mmCIF file of C-alpha atoms in Angstrom:
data_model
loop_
_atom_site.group_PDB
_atom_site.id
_atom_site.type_symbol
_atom_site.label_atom_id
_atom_site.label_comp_id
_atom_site.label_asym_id
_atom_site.label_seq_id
_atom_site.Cartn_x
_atom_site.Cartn_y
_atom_site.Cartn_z
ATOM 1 C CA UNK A 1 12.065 -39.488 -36.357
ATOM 2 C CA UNK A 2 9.715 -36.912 -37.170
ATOM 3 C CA UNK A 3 7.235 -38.322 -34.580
ATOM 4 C CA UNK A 4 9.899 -38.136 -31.938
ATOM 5 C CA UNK A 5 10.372 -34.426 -33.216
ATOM 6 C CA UNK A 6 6.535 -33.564 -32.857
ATOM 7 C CA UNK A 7 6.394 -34.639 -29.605
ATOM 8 C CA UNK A 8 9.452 -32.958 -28.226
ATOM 9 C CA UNK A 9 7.774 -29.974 -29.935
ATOM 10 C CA UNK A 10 4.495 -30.685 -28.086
ATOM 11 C CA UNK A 11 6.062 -30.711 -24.656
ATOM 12 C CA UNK A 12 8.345 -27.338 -25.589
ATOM 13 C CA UNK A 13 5.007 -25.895 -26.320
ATOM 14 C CA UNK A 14 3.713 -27.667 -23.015
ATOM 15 C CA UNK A 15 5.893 -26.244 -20.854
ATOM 16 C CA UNK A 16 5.503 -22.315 -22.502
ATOM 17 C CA UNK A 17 2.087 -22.675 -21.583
ATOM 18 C CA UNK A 18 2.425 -23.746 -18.191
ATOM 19 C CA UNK A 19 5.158 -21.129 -17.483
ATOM 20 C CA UNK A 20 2.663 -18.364 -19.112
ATOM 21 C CA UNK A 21 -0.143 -19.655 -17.021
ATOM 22 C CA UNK A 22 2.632 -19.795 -14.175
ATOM 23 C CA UNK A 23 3.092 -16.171 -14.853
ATOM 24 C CA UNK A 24 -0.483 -14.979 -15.113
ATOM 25 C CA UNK A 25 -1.766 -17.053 -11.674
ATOM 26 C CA UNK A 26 1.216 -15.754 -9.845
ATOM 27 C CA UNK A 27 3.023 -12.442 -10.977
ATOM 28 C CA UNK A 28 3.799 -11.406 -7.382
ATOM 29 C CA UNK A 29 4.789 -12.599 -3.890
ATOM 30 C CA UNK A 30 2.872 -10.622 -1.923
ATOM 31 C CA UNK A 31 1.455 -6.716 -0.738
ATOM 32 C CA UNK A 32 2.783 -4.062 1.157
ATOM 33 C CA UNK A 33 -0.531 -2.488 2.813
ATOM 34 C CA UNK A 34 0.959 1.724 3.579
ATOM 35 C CA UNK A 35 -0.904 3.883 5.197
ATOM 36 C CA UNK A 36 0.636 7.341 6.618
ATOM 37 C CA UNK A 37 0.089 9.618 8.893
ATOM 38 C CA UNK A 38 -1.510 13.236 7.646
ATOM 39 C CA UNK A 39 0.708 15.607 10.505
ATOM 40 C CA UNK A 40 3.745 13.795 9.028
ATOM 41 C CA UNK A 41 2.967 14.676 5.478
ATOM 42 C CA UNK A 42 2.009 18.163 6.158
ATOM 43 C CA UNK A 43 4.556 18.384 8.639
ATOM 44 C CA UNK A 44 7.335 19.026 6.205
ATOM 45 C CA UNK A 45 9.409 22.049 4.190
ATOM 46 C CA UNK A 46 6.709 21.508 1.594
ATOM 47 C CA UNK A 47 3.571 21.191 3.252
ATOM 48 C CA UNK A 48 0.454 19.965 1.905
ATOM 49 C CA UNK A 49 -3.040 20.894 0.883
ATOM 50 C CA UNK A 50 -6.358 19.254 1.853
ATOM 51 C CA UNK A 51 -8.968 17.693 -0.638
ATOM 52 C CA UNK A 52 -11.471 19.696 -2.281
ATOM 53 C CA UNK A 53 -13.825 17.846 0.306
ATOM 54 C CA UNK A 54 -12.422 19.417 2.968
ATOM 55 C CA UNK A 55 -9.877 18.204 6.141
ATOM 56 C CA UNK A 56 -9.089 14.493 6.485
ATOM 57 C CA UNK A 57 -9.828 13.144 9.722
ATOM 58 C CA UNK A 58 -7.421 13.094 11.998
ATOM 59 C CA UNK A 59 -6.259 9.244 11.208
ATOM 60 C CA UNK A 60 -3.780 7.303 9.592
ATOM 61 C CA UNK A 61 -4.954 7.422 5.446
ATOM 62 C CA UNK A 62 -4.085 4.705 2.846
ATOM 63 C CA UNK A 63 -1.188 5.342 0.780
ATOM 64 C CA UNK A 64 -1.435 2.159 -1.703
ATOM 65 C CA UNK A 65 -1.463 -1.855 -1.649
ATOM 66 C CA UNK A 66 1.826 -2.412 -3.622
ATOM 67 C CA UNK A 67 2.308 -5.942 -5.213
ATOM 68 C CA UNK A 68 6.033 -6.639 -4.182
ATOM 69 C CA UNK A 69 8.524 -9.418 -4.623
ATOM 70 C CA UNK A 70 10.326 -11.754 -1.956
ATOM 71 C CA UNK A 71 13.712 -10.277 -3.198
ATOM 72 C CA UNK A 72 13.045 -7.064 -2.101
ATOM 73 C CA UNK A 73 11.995 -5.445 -5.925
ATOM 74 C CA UNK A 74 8.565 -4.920 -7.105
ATOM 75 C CA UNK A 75 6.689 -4.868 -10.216
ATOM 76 C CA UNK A 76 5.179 -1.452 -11.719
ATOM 77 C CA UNK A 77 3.365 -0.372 -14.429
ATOM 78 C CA UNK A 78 2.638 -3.190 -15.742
ATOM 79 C CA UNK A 79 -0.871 -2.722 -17.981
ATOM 80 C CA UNK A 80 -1.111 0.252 -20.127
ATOM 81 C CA UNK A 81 -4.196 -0.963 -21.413
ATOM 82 C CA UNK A 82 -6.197 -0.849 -18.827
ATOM 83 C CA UNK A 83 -5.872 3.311 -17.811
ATOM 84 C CA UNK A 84 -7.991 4.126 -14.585
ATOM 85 C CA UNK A 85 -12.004 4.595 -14.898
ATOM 86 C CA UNK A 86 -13.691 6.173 -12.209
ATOM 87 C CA UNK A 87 -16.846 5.328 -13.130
ATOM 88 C CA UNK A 88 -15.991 1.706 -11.620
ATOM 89 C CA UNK A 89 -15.117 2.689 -8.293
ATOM 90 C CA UNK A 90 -18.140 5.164 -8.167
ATOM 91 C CA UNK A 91 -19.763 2.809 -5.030
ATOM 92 C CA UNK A 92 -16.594 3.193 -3.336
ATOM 93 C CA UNK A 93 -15.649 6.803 -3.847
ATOM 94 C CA UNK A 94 -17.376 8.610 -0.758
ATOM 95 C CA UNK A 95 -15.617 5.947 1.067
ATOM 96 C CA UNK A 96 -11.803 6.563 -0.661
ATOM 97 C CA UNK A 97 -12.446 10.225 0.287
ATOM 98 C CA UNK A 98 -12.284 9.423 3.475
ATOM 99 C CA UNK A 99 -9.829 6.261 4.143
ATOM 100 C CA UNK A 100 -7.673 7.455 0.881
ATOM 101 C CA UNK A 101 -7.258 11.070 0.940
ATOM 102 C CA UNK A 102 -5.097 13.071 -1.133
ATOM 103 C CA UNK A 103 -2.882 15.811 0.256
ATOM 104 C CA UNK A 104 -0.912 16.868 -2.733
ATOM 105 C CA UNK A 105 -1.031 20.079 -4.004
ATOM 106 C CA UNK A 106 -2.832 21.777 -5.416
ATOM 107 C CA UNK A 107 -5.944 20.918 -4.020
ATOM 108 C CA UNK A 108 -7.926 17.849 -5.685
ATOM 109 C CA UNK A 109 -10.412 14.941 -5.471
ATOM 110 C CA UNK A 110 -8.218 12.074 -4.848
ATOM 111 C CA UNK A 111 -8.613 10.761 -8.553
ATOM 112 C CA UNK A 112 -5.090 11.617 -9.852
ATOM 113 C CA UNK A 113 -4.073 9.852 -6.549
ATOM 114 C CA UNK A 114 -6.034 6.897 -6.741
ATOM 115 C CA UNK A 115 -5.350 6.995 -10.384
ATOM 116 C CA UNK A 116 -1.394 7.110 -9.938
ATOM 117 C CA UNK A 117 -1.872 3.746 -7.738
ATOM 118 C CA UNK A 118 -3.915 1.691 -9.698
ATOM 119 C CA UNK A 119 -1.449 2.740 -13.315
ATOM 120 C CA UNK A 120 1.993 2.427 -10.936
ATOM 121 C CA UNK A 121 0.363 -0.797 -8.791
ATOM 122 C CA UNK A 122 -2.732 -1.944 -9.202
ATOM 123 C CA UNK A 123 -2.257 -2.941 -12.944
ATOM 124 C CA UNK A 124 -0.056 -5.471 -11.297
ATOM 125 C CA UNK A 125 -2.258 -7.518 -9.566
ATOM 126 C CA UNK A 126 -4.505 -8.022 -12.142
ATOM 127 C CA UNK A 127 -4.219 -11.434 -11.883
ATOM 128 C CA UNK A 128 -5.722 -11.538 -8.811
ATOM 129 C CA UNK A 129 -7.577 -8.040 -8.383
ATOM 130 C CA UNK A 130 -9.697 -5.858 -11.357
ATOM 131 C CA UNK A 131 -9.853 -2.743 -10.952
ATOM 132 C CA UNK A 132 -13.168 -2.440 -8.534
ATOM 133 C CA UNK A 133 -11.806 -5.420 -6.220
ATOM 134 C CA UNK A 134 -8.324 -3.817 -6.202
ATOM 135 C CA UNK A 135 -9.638 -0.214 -4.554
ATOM 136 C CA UNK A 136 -12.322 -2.528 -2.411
ATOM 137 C CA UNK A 137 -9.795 -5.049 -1.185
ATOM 138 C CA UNK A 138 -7.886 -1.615 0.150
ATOM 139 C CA UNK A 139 -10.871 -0.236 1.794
ATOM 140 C CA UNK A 140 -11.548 -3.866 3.579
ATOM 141 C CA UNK A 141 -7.530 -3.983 5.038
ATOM 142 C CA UNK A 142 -8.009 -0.327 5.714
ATOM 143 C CA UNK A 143 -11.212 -1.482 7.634
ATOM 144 C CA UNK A 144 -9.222 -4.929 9.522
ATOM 145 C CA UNK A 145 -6.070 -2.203 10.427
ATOM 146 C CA UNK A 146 -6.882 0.335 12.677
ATOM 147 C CA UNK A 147 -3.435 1.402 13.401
ATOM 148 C CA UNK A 148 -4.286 4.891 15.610
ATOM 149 C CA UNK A 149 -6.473 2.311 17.710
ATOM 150 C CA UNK A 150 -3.584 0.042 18.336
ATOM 151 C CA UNK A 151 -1.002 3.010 19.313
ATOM 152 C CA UNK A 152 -3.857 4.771 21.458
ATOM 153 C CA UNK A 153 -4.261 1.923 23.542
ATOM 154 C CA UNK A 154 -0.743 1.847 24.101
ATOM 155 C CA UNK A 155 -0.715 4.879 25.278
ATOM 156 C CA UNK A 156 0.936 6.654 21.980
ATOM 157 C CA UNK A 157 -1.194 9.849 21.180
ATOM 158 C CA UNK A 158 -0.844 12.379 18.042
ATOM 159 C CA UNK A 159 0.199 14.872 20.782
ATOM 160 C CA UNK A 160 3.631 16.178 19.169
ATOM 161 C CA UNK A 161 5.820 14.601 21.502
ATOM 162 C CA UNK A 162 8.346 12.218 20.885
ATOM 163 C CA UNK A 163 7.819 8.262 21.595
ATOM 164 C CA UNK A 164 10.284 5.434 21.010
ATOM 165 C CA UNK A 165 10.334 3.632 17.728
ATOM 166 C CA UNK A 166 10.215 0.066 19.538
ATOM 167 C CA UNK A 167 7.253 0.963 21.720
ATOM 168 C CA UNK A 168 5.852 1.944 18.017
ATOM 169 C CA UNK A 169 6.181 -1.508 16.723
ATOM 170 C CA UNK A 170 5.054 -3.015 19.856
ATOM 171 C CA UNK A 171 1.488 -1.667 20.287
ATOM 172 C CA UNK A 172 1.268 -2.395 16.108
ATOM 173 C CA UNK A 173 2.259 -5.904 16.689
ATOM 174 C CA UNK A 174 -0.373 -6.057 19.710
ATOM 175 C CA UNK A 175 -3.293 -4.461 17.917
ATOM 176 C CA UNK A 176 -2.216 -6.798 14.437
ATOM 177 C CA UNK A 177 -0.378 -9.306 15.656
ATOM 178 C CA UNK A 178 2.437 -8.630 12.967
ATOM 179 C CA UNK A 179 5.711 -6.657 13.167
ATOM 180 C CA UNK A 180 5.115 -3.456 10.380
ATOM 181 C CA UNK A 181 8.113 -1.576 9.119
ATOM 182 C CA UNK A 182 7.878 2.118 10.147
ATOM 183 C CA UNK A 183 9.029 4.910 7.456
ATOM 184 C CA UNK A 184 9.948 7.981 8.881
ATOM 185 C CA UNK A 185 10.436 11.823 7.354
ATOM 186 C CA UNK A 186 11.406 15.086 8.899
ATOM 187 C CA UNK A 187 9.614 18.126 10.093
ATOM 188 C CA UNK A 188 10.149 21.830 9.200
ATOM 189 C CA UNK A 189 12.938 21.386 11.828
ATOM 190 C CA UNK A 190 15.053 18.356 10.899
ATOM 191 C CA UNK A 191 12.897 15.987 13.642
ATOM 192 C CA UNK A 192 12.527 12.722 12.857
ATOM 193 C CA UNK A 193 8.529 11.550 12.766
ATOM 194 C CA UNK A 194 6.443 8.836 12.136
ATOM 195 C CA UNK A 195 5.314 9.230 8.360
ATOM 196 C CA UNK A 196 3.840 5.953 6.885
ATOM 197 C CA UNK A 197 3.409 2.116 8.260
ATOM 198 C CA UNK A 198 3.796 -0.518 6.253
ATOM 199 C CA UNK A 199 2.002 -4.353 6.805
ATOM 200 C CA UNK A 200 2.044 -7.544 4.605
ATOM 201 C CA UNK A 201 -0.449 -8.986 3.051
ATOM 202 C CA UNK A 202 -0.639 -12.218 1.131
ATOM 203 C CA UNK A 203 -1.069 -12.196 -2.786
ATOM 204 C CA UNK A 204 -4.579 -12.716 -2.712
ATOM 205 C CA UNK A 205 -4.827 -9.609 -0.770
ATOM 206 C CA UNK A 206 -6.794 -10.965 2.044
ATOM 207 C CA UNK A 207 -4.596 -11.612 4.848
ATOM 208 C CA UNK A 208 -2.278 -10.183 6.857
ATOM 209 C CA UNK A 209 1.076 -11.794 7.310
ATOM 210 C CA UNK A 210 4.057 -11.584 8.661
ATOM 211 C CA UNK A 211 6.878 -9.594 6.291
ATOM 212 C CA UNK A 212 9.192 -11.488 3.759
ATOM 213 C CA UNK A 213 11.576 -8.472 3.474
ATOM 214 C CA UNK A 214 11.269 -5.040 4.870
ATOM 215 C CA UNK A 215 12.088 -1.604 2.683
ATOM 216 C CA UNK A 216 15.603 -0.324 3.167
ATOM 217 C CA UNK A 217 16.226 2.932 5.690
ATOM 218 C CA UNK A 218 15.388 3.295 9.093
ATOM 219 C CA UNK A 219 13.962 5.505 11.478
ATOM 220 C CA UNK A 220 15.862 6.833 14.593
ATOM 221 C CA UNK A 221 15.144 5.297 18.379
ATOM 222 C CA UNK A 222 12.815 8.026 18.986
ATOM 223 C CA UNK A 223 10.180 9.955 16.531
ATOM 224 C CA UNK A 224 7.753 12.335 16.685
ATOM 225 C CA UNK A 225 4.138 11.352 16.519
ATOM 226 C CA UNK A 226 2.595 15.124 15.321
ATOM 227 C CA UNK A 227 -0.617 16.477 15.667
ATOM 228 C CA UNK A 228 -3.120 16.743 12.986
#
């Protein structure tokens, strides 16, 4: 009897270790890669201020890589014990300041940015990413998505004027070969505009792929692509 109850113990234990390593290996489905556009964010009732390092270019900037899951919620926050430490993205950080500009104000450096993504995201995909390979992985799907290219060749140009939200999609899905979800915000006016693109990525974060769920809201059937 008490063998019987020592193994039955062993395999309870079993299992808790399997689902923990289950856990570890796999605490997410997938990315959301979100860049935005820097007219759209300055665009707005509350403006914006440029880096310390002076006016981004005038391109679409990374927002985050944001572990998500298939249900449409997301892990955040997840490591308090490992706070943000520049000095290990300090071979990346000429780089960030240009791909990953902040526009908040007042005027910074981009670390309370970047350090607001890695505490609210990036300590989520730890399993997969430490904190170096989380900001590099970024840069590299920054790098592979070239998302002003794709519209440009479309024909869609930062000009102000207003383009179709499908013809949006289209040239992103041409120049990516996936659908992206487009989040929109308003201008000083009211005007709808194109504000930030999202893509999938797998949980390894090194491919693209083709979006389990979308975010909720939607943009109307024609936005405004602003100038910056």
């Amino acid at each position: 009897m008490e063998s019987i109850k020592s193994a039955n113990l062993m395999i309870k234990l079993f299992i808790i270790q399997c689902l923990a390593f289950a856990c570890i290996a796999q605490d997410f489905d997938f990315f959301y890669f979100v860049q935005q556009w820097p007219g759209s964010y300055c665009d707005t009732q509350k403006s914006c201020c440029y880096p310390s390092t002076g006016k981004p270019d005038s391109d679409f900037g990374v927002h985050g890589l944001w572990p998500n899951y298939k249900d449409g919620s997301y892990p955040s926050n997840c490591d308090p014990d490992v706070p943000f430490d520049p000095s290990k993205i300090s071979d990346l950080r000429s780089n960030m300041q240009k791909e990953w500009p902040t526009l908040a104000c007042p005027s910074g450096n981009g670390l309370d940015f970047w350090g607001h993504e890695w505490t609210k995201h990036g300590t989520c995909s730890e399993s997969v990413l430490d904190q170096h390979d989380y900001f590099a992985t970024t840069l590299n799907l920054k790098n592979q998505v070239n998302l002003l290219q794709s519209l440009e060749n479309a024909g869609i140009h930062p000009d102000g004027g207003s383009y179709s939200l499908a013809s949006i999609k289209s040239a992103i899905k041409q120049g990516t070969g996936f659908t992206p979800y487009i989040e929109c915000n308003v201008d000083s006016s009211g005007n709808s505009q194109l504000y930030q693109v999202y893509m999938c990525v797998d949980n390894s974060g090194s491919n693209l792929i083709a979006c389990p769920i979308f975010p909720r809201g939607k943009c109307g059937s024609q936005i405004q692509f602003p100038t910056f």
